[in-house]
Amino acid sequence: MTVSESERSTDYDRIRDDILDSIDEEIEAEIGDALMERSAKRTTDDGGRIGRKEYFASLLKLQLELVKLQEWVVANRVKVAVLFEGRDAAGKGGAIKRITQRLNPRVCRVVALPAPNKREKTQWYFQRYTPHLPAGGEIVLFDRSWYNRAGVERVMGFCTDQEYEQFFRTVPDFERMIVDSGTILLKYWFSITDEEQEFRFQCRINDPLKQWKLSPMDLESRRRWEQYTKAKEIMLERSHIPEAPWWVVEGNDKKRARLNCIHHLLLQIPYGEVPQDTVELPDRLHSDEYKRNELPQEVFVPMVY
């Protein structure tokens, strides 16, 4: 069966629209950020901030590389674990979202554990994290990790001095065991200034779509900025090991932080392009006996829009 020029044109238009729809998902989030900043009447100099066109072009290129990385990880049964730490509103979630946006959730998954329950509090500290470590062919992104003990638990008094010291005595060996098992372990700290965090908190307060992001713990962390700074400095000093070093992402510019983090992550993994078989859509089988049954109108979602 030959395909007419008009049919080819229609298919091209539909494919183009599908790609644009995919890009629109990202644009919606960026517009939200822009409106949030405008509503907050930001007065800081944005002269050095990356342009929207350059940002999207760079992001899509990096996401294409992430897809290649994913295929390589699956083909070679590689294990990748990435830790994302940083202050509240530092941009960890935005970076994680852009990494996972084009990837298969069965291959690349996010782990964001809630506060430990009563049973978990009696376990070996690392026990509730180990089930979430990657198997072969998986990428796991930890949105906060076992370093809660070195940060929020220390500052808020949720652990004892003995538990705190024990953590730093054992975490290097724990991470060496992870690496020795064949897992690629990366650790990122997202850094923002005092003024930038205050601005982002104010934006969340003024945005009804993002107020849920402000928990009482977040507000308390704002009050204890200096205590968190000291805890971060100790953490970076005592857990920066050759097998699993810390990498600091400058996060005041969200867009640059996302691009820089993804670019750096890709450089840390020796992935290569995996040859792909040509995909051909098979012809659908037709049967003269097949007749599609009509569904009752009441089961359809109303066409309000």
PDB file of N, CA, C and O in Angstrom, residues 215-257:
ATOM      1  N   SER A 215       7.010  22.840  54.703  1.00  0.00           N
ATOM      2  CA  SER A 215       6.624  22.122  55.920  1.00  0.00           C
ATOM      3  C   SER A 215       7.122  22.889  57.140  1.00  0.00           C
ATOM      4  O   SER A 215       7.989  23.765  57.026  1.00  0.00           O
ATOM      5  N   PRO A 216       6.580  22.577  58.319  1.00  0.00           N
ATOM      6  CA  PRO A 216       7.099  23.210  59.535  1.00  0.00           C
ATOM      7  C   PRO A 216       8.606  23.003  59.699  1.00  0.00           C
ATOM      8  O   PRO A 216       9.316  23.879  60.194  1.00  0.00           O
ATOM      9  N   MET A 217       9.099  21.837  59.237  1.00  0.00           N
ATOM     10  CA  MET A 217      10.530  21.560  59.321  1.00  0.00           C
ATOM     11  C   MET A 217      11.318  22.492  58.412  1.00  0.00           C
ATOM     12  O   MET A 217      12.416  22.941  58.760  1.00  0.00           O
ATOM     13  N   ASP A 218      10.755  22.797  57.240  1.00  0.00           N
ATOM     14  CA  ASP A 218      11.415  23.729  56.330  1.00  0.00           C
ATOM     15  C   ASP A 218      11.528  25.109  56.966  1.00  0.00           C
ATOM     16  O   ASP A 218      12.578  25.765  56.871  1.00  0.00           O
ATOM     17  N   LEU A 219      10.455  25.563  57.569  1.00  0.00           N
ATOM     18  CA  LEU A 219      10.465  26.882  58.191  1.00  0.00           C
ATOM     19  C   LEU A 219      11.459  26.939  59.351  1.00  0.00           C
ATOM     20  O   LEU A 219      12.156  27.941  59.545  1.00  0.00           O
ATOM     21  N   GLU A 220      11.540  25.851  60.095  1.00  0.00           N
ATOM     22  CA  GLU A 220      12.498  25.799  61.205  1.00  0.00           C
ATOM     23  C   GLU A 220      13.933  25.786  60.677  1.00  0.00           C
ATOM     24  O   GLU A 220      14.835  26.364  61.289  1.00  0.00           O
ATOM     25  N   SER A 221      14.139  25.141  59.524  1.00  0.00           N
ATOM     26  CA  SER A 221      15.482  25.120  58.946  1.00  0.00           C
ATOM     27  C   SER A 221      15.919  26.531  58.554  1.00  0.00           C
ATOM     28  O   SER A 221      17.108  26.852  58.590  1.00  0.00           O
ATOM     29  N   ARG A 222      14.941  27.364  58.172  1.00  0.00           N
ATOM     30  CA  ARG A 222      15.259  28.745  57.825  1.00  0.00           C
ATOM     31  C   ARG A 222      15.780  29.489  59.061  1.00  0.00           C
ATOM     32  O   ARG A 222      16.748  30.240  58.987  1.00  0.00           O
ATOM     33  N   ARG A 223      15.151  29.244  60.190  1.00  0.00           N
ATOM     34  CA  ARG A 223      15.574  29.907  61.427  1.00  0.00           C
ATOM     35  C   ARG A 223      16.961  29.439  61.861  1.00  0.00           C
ATOM     36  O   ARG A 223      17.735  30.208  62.425  1.00  0.00           O
ATOM     37  N   ARG A 224      17.273  28.173  61.557  1.00  0.00           N
ATOM     38  CA  ARG A 224      18.543  27.599  62.010  1.00  0.00           C
ATOM     39  C   ARG A 224      19.570  27.540  60.871  1.00  0.00           C
ATOM     40  O   ARG A 224      20.345  26.593  60.781  1.00  0.00           O
ATOM     41  N   TRP A 225      19.574  28.532  60.032  1.00  0.00           N
ATOM     42  CA  TRP A 225      20.468  28.559  58.874  1.00  0.00           C
ATOM     43  C   TRP A 225      21.927  28.303  59.272  1.00  0.00           C
ATOM     44  O   TRP A 225      22.617  27.489  58.657  1.00  0.00           O
ATOM     45  N   GLU A 226      22.401  28.988  60.296  1.00  0.00           N
ATOM     46  CA  GLU A 226      23.811  28.868  60.671  1.00  0.00           C
ATOM     47  C   GLU A 226      24.131  27.484  61.214  1.00  0.00           C
ATOM     48  O   GLU A 226      25.216  26.940  60.959  1.00  0.00           O
ATOM     49  N   GLN A 227      23.202  26.878  61.945  1.00  0.00           N
ATOM     50  CA  GLN A 227      23.433  25.528  62.455  1.00  0.00           C
ATOM     51  C   GLN A 227      23.526  24.520  61.299  1.00  0.00           C
ATOM     52  O   GLN A 227      24.351  23.609  61.333  1.00  0.00           O
ATOM     53  N   TYR A 228      22.668  24.709  60.302  1.00  0.00           N
ATOM     54  CA  TYR A 228      22.721  23.833  59.134  1.00  0.00           C
ATOM     55  C   TYR A 228      24.026  24.031  58.359  1.00  0.00           C
ATOM     56  O   TYR A 228      24.581  23.078  57.801  1.00  0.00           O
ATOM     57  N   THR A 229      24.510  25.264  58.307  1.00  0.00           N
ATOM     58  CA  THR A 229      25.766  25.535  57.624  1.00  0.00           C
ATOM     59  C   THR A 229      26.910  24.788  58.297  1.00  0.00           C
ATOM     60  O   THR A 229      27.734  24.138  57.632  1.00  0.00           O
ATOM     61  N   LYS A 230      26.954  24.855  59.602  1.00  0.00           N
ATOM     62  CA  LYS A 230      28.010  24.155  60.339  1.00  0.00           C
ATOM     63  C   LYS A 230      27.904  22.647  60.136  1.00  0.00           C
ATOM     64  O   LYS A 230      28.913  21.959  59.915  1.00  0.00           O
ATOM     65  N   ALA A 231      26.679  22.116  60.191  1.00  0.00           N
ATOM     66  CA  ALA A 231      26.474  20.676  59.999  1.00  0.00           C
ATOM     67  C   ALA A 231      26.908  20.252  58.593  1.00  0.00           C
ATOM     68  O   ALA A 231      27.512  19.184  58.409  1.00  0.00           O
ATOM     69  N   LYS A 232      26.607  21.091  57.596  1.00  0.00           N
ATOM     70  CA  LYS A 232      27.003  20.776  56.213  1.00  0.00           C
ATOM     71  C   LYS A 232      28.521  20.740  56.090  1.00  0.00           C
ATOM     72  O   LYS A 232      29.088  19.829  55.458  1.00  0.00           O
ATOM     73  N   GLU A 233      29.198  21.715  56.673  1.00  0.00           N
ATOM     74  CA  GLU A 233      30.658  21.772  56.569  1.00  0.00           C
ATOM     75  C   GLU A 233      31.303  20.543  57.197  1.00  0.00           C
ATOM     76  O   GLU A 233      32.251  19.973  56.644  1.00  0.00           O
ATOM     77  N   ILE A 234      30.785  20.117  58.340  1.00  0.00           N
ATOM     78  CA  ILE A 234      31.319  18.919  58.995  1.00  0.00           C
ATOM     79  C   ILE A 234      31.054  17.690  58.143  1.00  0.00           C
ATOM     80  O   ILE A 234      31.914  16.823  57.975  1.00  0.00           O
ATOM     81  N   MET A 235      29.847  17.609  57.581  1.00  0.00           N
ATOM     82  CA  MET A 235      29.471  16.461  56.752  1.00  0.00           C
ATOM     83  C   MET A 235      30.389  16.328  55.544  1.00  0.00           C
ATOM     84  O   MET A 235      30.896  15.242  55.245  1.00  0.00           O
ATOM     85  N   LEU A 236      30.599  17.443  54.827  1.00  0.00           N
ATOM     86  CA  LEU A 236      31.449  17.389  53.644  1.00  0.00           C
ATOM     87  C   LEU A 236      32.880  17.011  54.003  1.00  0.00           C
ATOM     88  O   LEU A 236      33.543  16.279  53.271  1.00  0.00           O
ATOM     89  N   GLU A 237      33.346  17.493  55.128  1.00  0.00           N
ATOM     90  CA  GLU A 237      34.724  17.208  55.540  1.00  0.00           C
ATOM     91  C   GLU A 237      34.904  15.754  55.954  1.00  0.00           C
ATOM     92  O   GLU A 237      35.887  15.104  55.581  1.00  0.00           O
ATOM     93  N   ARG A 238      33.931  15.205  56.679  1.00  0.00           N
ATOM     94  CA  ARG A 238      34.114  13.879  57.282  1.00  0.00           C
ATOM     95  C   ARG A 238      33.631  12.730  56.392  1.00  0.00           C
ATOM     96  O   ARG A 238      33.910  11.567  56.705  1.00  0.00           O
ATOM     97  N   SER A 239      32.912  13.017  55.332  1.00  0.00           N
ATOM     98  CA  SER A 239      32.412  11.926  54.486  1.00  0.00           C
ATOM     99  C   SER A 239      32.836  12.064  53.029  1.00  0.00           C
ATOM    100  O   SER A 239      32.297  11.393  52.155  1.00  0.00           O
ATOM    101  N   HIS A 240      33.804  12.921  52.777  1.00  0.00           N
ATOM    102  CA  HIS A 240      34.352  13.085  51.415  1.00  0.00           C
ATOM    103  C   HIS A 240      35.489  12.080  51.258  1.00  0.00           C
ATOM    104  O   HIS A 240      36.594  12.294  51.744  1.00  0.00           O
ATOM    105  N   ILE A 241      35.193  10.964  50.607  1.00  0.00           N
ATOM    106  CA  ILE A 241      36.186   9.900  50.468  1.00  0.00           C
ATOM    107  C   ILE A 241      36.509   9.687  48.991  1.00  0.00           C
ATOM    108  O   ILE A 241      35.677   9.985  48.131  1.00  0.00           O
ATOM    109  N   PRO A 242      37.700   9.181  48.684  1.00  0.00           N
ATOM    110  CA  PRO A 242      38.077   8.993  47.270  1.00  0.00           C
ATOM    111  C   PRO A 242      37.098   8.104  46.510  1.00  0.00           C
ATOM    112  O   PRO A 242      36.821   8.344  45.325  1.00  0.00           O
ATOM    113  N   GLU A 243      36.567   7.077  47.168  1.00  0.00           N
ATOM    114  CA  GLU A 243      35.655   6.153  46.498  1.00  0.00           C
ATOM    115  C   GLU A 243      34.303   6.797  46.197  1.00  0.00           C
ATOM    116  O   GLU A 243      33.612   6.388  45.259  1.00  0.00           O
ATOM    117  N   ALA A 244      33.913   7.784  46.998  1.00  0.00           N
ATOM    118  CA  ALA A 244      32.611   8.449  46.819  1.00  0.00           C
ATOM    119  C   ALA A 244      32.733   9.899  47.278  1.00  0.00           C
ATOM    120  O   ALA A 244      32.269  10.266  48.359  1.00  0.00           O
ATOM    121  N   PRO A 245      33.358  10.739  46.453  1.00  0.00           N
ATOM    122  CA  PRO A 245      33.534  12.145  46.841  1.00  0.00           C
ATOM    123  C   PRO A 245      32.236  12.942  46.734  1.00  0.00           C
ATOM    124  O   PRO A 245      31.300  12.542  46.043  1.00  0.00           O
ATOM    125  N   TRP A 246      32.216  14.069  47.424  1.00  0.00           N
ATOM    126  CA  TRP A 246      31.102  14.998  47.288  1.00  0.00           C
ATOM    127  C   TRP A 246      31.341  15.920  46.101  1.00  0.00           C
ATOM    128  O   TRP A 246      32.478  16.331  45.839  1.00  0.00           O
ATOM    129  N   TRP A 247      30.279  16.287  45.426  1.00  0.00           N
ATOM    130  CA  TRP A 247      30.316  17.280  44.363  1.00  0.00           C
ATOM    131  C   TRP A 247      29.310  18.374  44.702  1.00  0.00           C
ATOM    132  O   TRP A 247      28.146  18.089  44.973  1.00  0.00           O
ATOM    133  N   VAL A 248      29.767  19.635  44.701  1.00  0.00           N
ATOM    134  CA  VAL A 248      28.915  20.764  45.070  1.00  0.00           C
ATOM    135  C   VAL A 248      28.389  21.440  43.814  1.00  0.00           C
ATOM    136  O   VAL A 248      29.158  21.808  42.920  1.00  0.00           O
ATOM    137  N   VAL A 249      27.065  21.604  43.756  1.00  0.00           N
ATOM    138  CA  VAL A 249      26.403  22.269  42.629  1.00  0.00           C
ATOM    139  C   VAL A 249      25.983  23.662  43.070  1.00  0.00           C
ATOM    140  O   VAL A 249      25.226  23.809  44.033  1.00  0.00           O
ATOM    141  N   GLU A 250      26.509  24.683  42.395  1.00  0.00           N
ATOM    142  CA  GLU A 250      26.077  26.051  42.686  1.00  0.00           C
ATOM    143  C   GLU A 250      24.645  26.219  42.206  1.00  0.00           C
ATOM    144  O   GLU A 250      24.364  26.099  41.011  1.00  0.00           O
ATOM    145  N   GLY A 251      23.719  26.492  43.131  1.00  0.00           N
ATOM    146  CA  GLY A 251      22.302  26.400  42.808  1.00  0.00           C
ATOM    147  C   GLY A 251      21.520  27.692  42.756  1.00  0.00           C
ATOM    148  O   GLY A 251      20.298  27.645  42.601  1.00  0.00           O
ATOM    149  N   ASN A 252      22.166  28.844  42.873  1.00  0.00           N
ATOM    150  CA  ASN A 252      21.401  30.095  42.860  1.00  0.00           C
ATOM    151  C   ASN A 252      20.643  30.298  41.553  1.00  0.00           C
ATOM    152  O   ASN A 252      19.558  30.876  41.537  1.00  0.00           O
ATOM    153  N   ASP A 253      21.216  29.883  40.446  1.00  0.00           N
ATOM    154  CA  ASP A 253      20.523  29.911  39.156  1.00  0.00           C
ATOM    155  C   ASP A 253      20.011  28.495  38.902  1.00  0.00           C
ATOM    156  O   ASP A 253      20.783  27.584  38.601  1.00  0.00           O
ATOM    157  N   LYS A 254      18.706  28.298  39.013  1.00  0.00           N
ATOM    158  CA  LYS A 254      18.120  26.956  38.899  1.00  0.00           C
ATOM    159  C   LYS A 254      18.477  26.279  37.584  1.00  0.00           C
ATOM    160  O   LYS A 254      18.817  25.098  37.541  1.00  0.00           O
ATOM    161  N   LYS A 255      18.351  27.024  36.497  1.00  0.00           N
ATOM    162  CA  LYS A 255      18.560  26.425  35.183  1.00  0.00           C
ATOM    163  C   LYS A 255      20.010  25.986  35.001  1.00  0.00           C
ATOM    164  O   LYS A 255      20.286  24.877  34.530  1.00  0.00           O
ATOM    165  N   ARG A 256      20.936  26.841  35.356  1.00  0.00           N
ATOM    166  CA  ARG A 256      22.348  26.471  35.242  1.00  0.00           C
ATOM    167  C   ARG A 256      22.673  25.296  36.149  1.00  0.00           C
ATOM    168  O   ARG A 256      23.451  24.409  35.780  1.00  0.00           O
ATOM    169  N   ALA A 257      22.084  25.284  37.338  1.00  0.00           N
ATOM    170  CA  ALA A 257      22.343  24.194  38.282  1.00  0.00           C
ATOM    171  C   ALA A 257      21.898  22.852  37.691  1.00  0.00           C
ATOM    172  O   ALA A 257      22.611  21.854  37.787  1.00  0.00           O
TER     173      ALA A 257
END
